[in-house]
CSV table of C-alpha atoms in Angstrom, one decimal:
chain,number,residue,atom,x,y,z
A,22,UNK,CA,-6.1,14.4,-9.3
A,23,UNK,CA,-4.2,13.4,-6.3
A,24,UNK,CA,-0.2,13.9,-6.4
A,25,UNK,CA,1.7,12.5,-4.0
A,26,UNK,CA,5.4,12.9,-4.7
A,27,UNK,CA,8.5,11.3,-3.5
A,28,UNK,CA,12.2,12.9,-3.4
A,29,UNK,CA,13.9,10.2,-5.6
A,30,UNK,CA,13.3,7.1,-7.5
A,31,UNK,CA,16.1,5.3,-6.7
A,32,UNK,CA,19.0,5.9,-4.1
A,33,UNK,CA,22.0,4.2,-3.2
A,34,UNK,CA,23.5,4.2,0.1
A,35,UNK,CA,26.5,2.6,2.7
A,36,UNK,CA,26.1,0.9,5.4
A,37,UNK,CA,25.9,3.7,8.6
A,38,UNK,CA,25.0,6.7,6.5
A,39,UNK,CA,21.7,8.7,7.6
A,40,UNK,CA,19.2,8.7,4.8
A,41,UNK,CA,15.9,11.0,3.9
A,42,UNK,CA,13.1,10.0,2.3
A,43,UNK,CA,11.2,12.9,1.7
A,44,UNK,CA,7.4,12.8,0.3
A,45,UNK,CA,4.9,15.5,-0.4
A,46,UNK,CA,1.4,15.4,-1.2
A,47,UNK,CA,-1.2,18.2,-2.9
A,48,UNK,CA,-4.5,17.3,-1.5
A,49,UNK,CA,-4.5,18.7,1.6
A,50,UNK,CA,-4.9,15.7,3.4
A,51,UNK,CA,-4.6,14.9,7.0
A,52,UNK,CA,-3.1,11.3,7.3
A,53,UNK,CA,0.2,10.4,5.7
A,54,UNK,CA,1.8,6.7,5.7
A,55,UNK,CA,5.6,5.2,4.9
A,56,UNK,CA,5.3,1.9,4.0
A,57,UNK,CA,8.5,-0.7,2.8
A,58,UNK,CA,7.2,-3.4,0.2
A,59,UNK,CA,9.4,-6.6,0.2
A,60,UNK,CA,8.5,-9.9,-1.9
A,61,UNK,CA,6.3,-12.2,-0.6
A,62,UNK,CA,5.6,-9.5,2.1
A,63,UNK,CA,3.4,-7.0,0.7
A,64,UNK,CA,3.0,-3.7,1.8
A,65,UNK,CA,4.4,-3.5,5.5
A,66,UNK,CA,3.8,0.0,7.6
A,67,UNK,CA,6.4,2.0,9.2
A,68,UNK,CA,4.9,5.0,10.5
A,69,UNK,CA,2.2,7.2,9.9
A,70,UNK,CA,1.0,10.5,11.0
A,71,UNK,CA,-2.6,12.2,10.9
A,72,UNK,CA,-1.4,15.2,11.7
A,73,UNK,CA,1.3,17.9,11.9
A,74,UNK,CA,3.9,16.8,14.3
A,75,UNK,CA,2.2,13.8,15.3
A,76,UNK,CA,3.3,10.2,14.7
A,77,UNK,CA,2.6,6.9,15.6
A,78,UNK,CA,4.7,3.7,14.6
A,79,UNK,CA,3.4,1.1,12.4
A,80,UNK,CA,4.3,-2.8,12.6
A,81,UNK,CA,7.9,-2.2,11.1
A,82,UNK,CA,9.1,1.0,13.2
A,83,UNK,CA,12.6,-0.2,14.5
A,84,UNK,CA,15.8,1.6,12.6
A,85,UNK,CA,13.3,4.0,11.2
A,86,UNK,CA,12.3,7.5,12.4
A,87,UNK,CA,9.5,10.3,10.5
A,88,UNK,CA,9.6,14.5,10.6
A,89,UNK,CA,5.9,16.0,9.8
A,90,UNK,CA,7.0,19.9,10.2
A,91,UNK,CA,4.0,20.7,7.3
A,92,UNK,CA,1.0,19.2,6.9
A,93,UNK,CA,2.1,18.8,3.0
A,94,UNK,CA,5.1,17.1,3.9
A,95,UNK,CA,6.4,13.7,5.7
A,96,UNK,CA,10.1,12.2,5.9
A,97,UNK,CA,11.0,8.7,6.7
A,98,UNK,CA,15.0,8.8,8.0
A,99,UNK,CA,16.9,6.0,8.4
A,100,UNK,CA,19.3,7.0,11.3
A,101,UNK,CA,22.0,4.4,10.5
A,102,UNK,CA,21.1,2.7,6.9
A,103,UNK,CA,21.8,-1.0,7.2
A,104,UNK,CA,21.7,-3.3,4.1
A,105,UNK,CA,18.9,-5.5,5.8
A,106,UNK,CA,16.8,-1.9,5.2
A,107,UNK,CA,17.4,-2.4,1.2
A,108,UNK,CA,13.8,-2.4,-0.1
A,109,UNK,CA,11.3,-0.5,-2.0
A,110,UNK,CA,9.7,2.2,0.3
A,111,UNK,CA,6.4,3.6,-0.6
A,112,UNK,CA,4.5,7.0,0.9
A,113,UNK,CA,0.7,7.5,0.6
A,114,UNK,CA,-1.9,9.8,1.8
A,115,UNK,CA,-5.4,10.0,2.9
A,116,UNK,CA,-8.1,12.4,3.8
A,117,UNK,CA,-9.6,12.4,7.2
A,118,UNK,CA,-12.7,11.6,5.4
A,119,UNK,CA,-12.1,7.9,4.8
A,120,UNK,CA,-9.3,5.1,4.7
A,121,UNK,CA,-8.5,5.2,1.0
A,122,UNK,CA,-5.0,5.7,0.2
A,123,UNK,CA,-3.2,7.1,-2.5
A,124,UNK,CA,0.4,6.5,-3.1
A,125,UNK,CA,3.6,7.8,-4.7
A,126,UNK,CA,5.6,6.2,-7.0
A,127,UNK,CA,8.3,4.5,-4.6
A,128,UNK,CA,11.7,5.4,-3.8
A,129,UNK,CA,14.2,1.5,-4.4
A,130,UNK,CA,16.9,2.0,-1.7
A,131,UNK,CA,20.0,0.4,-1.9
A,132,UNK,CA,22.0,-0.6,0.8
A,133,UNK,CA,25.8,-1.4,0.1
B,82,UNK,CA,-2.2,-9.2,11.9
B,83,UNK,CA,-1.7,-9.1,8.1
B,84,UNK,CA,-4.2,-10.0,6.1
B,85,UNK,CA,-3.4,-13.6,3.7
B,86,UNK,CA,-3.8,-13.3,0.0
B,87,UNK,CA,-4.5,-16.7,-2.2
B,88,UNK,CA,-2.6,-17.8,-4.9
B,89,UNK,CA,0.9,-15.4,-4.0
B,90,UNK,CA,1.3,-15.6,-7.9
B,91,UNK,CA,-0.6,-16.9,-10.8
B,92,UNK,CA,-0.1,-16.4,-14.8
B,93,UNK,CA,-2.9,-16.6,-16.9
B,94,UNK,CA,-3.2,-16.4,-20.9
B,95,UNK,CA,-5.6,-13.3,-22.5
B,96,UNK,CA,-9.2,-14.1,-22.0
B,97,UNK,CA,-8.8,-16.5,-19.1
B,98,UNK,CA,-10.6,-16.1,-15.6
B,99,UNK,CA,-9.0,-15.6,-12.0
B,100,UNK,CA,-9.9,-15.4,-8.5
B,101,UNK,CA,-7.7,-13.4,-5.9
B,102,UNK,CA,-8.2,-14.1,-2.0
B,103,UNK,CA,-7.8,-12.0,1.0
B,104,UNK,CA,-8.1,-13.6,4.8
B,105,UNK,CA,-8.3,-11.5,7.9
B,106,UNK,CA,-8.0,-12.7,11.5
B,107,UNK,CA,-9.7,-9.5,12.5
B,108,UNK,CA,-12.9,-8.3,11.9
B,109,UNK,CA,-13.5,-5.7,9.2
B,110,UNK,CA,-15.3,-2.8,8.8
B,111,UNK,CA,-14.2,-2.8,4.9
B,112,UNK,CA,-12.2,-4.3,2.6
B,113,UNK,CA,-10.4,-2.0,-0.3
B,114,UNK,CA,-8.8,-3.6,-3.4
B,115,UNK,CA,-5.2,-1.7,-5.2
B,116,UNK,CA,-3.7,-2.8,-8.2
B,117,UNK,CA,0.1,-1.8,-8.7
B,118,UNK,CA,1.7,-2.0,-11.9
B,119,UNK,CA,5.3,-3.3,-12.6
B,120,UNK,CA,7.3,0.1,-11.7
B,121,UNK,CA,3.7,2.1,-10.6
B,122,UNK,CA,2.5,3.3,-7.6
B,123,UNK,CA,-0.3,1.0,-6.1
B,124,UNK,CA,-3.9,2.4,-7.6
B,125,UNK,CA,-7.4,2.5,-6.0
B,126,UNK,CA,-9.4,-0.4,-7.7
B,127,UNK,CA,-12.2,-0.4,-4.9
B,128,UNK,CA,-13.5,-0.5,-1.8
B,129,UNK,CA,-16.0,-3.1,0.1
B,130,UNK,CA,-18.1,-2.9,2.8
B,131,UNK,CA,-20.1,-4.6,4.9
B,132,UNK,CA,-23.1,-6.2,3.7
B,133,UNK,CA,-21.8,-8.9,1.1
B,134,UNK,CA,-22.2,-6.0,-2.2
B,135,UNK,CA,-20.2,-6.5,-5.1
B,136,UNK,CA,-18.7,-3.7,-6.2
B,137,UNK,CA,-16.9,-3.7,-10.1
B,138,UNK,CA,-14.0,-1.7,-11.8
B,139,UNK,CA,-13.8,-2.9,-15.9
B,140,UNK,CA,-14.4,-6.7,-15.5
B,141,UNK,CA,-13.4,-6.6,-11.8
B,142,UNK,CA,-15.2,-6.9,-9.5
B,143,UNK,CA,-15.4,-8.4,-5.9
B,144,UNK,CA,-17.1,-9.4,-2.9
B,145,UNK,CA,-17.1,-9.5,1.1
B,146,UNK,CA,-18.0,-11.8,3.3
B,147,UNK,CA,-17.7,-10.1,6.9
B,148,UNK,CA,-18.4,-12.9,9.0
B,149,UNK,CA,-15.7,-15.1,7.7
B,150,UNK,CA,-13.4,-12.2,7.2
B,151,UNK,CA,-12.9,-12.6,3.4
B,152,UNK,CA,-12.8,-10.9,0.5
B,153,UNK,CA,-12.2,-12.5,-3.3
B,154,UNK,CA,-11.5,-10.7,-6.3
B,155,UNK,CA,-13.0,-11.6,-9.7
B,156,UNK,CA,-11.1,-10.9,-12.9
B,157,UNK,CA,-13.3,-11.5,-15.6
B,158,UNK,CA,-11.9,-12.0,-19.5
B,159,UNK,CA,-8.5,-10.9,-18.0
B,160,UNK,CA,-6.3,-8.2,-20.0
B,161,UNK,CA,-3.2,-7.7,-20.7
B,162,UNK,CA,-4.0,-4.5,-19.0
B,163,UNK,CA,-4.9,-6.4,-15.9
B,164,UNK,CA,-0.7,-7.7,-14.9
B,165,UNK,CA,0.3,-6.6,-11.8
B,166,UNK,CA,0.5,-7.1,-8.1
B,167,UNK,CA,-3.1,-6.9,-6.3
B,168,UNK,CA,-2.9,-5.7,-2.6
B,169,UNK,CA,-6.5,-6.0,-0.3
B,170,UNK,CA,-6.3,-3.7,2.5
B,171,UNK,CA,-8.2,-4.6,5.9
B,172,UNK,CA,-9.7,-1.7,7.8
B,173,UNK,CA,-11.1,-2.0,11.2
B,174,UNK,CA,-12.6,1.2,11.5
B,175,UNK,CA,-11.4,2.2,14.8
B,176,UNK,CA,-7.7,3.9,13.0
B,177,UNK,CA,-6.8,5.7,10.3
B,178,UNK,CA,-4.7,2.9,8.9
B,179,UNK,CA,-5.4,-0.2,6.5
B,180,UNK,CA,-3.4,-3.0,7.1
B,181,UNK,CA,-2.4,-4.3,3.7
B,182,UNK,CA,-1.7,-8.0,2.8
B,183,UNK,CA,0.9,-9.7,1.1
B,184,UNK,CA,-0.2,-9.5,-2.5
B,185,UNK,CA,-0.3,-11.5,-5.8
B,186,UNK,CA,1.4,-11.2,-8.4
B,187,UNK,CA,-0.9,-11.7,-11.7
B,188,UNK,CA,0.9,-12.1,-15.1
B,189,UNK,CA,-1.8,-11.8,-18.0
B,190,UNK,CA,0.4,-13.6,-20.9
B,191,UNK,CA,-0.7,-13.1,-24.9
């Protein structure tokens, strides 16, 4: 089965500090995505990568920036966290192969 | 563009039917299906592609009409099972990405 694993399941934060979201994923695969999901919203796209130090923003990049050093491994970091960026934050794979995604379990950041 | 999804929420008693909707302005090269349960990562239910075929997962199932950029999912008999928040994901075939819409939330009741 496909693991994909994220660093925490809940975080809090203040307002200004630099947060990490880290995720890691066993499948070998190429592409790697950081979504935020909101009510009423869905599941909105940040970044994603499909490949080792490559990158390209999604529709929601702005306060946001990603680290792929390992093909395993992606990191969403929120530079300066603002409580606007309070949300659930979801990371999910794929292969190469085809478009379907498989997700961790979600990291609910807090904002204070 | 994100892709619409008809009703935003519905609640339905054990045994009752419902019908889930997903409207693109783009045209798509396939439409997949995800189910997230409450505090659950969002799961695989299926994927559709061009052509109009039904595909089925349990008493799911759904179809995909390319040409006006929909795609409905049936839940047959629904389960308790079945609660959750159902996501379609657009793909346009030229990217590595699905664009994902902006769910329902389905509440299967006793």
């Amino acid at each position: 089965d496909v693991k994909v694993t994220q660093s925490s399941r809940y975080l809090v934060k203040r307002t200004g500090e630099k947060v990490f979201l880290e995720c890691v994923q066993d499948m070998d695969h190429e592409n790697m995505f950081w979504y935020r999901q909101d009510p009423g919203l869905g599941l909105r796209l940040i970044y994603f990568s499909y490949d080792v130090k490559m990158k390209e923003k999604g529709d929601i990049p702005e306060g946001y920036s990603v680290s792929r050093e390992k093909k395993e491994r992606f990191s969403l970091i929120l530079e300066s966290a603002s409580t606007n960026q309070t949300s659930m934050y979801l990371c999910a794979s794929s292969s190469s192969l085809g478009p379907t995604q498989y997700f961790g379990p979600g990291t609910r950041l807090t904002v204070t | 563009q994100q892709p619409v999804q008809s009703p935003q929420a519905v609640i339905l008693r054990e045994g009752e039917d419902a019908v889930i909707n997903c409207s693109s302005s783009k045209a798509l090269y396939s439409v997949h299906w995800y189910r997230q349960k409450h505090g659950e990562a969002p799961v695989f239910l299926m994927i559709l592609l061009k052509g109009g075929e039904q595909k089925g997962h349990e008493k799911i199932s759904a179809s995909f009409n390319e040409k006006k950029q929909q795609s409905s999912l049936y839940l047959t008999a629904s389960q308790l099972s079945y609660s959750g928040t159902y996501f379609c994901g657009s793909y346009g075939g030229a990217t590595n990405k699905l664009i994902f819409g902006t769910g329902t939330l389905l509440a299967v009741q006793p």
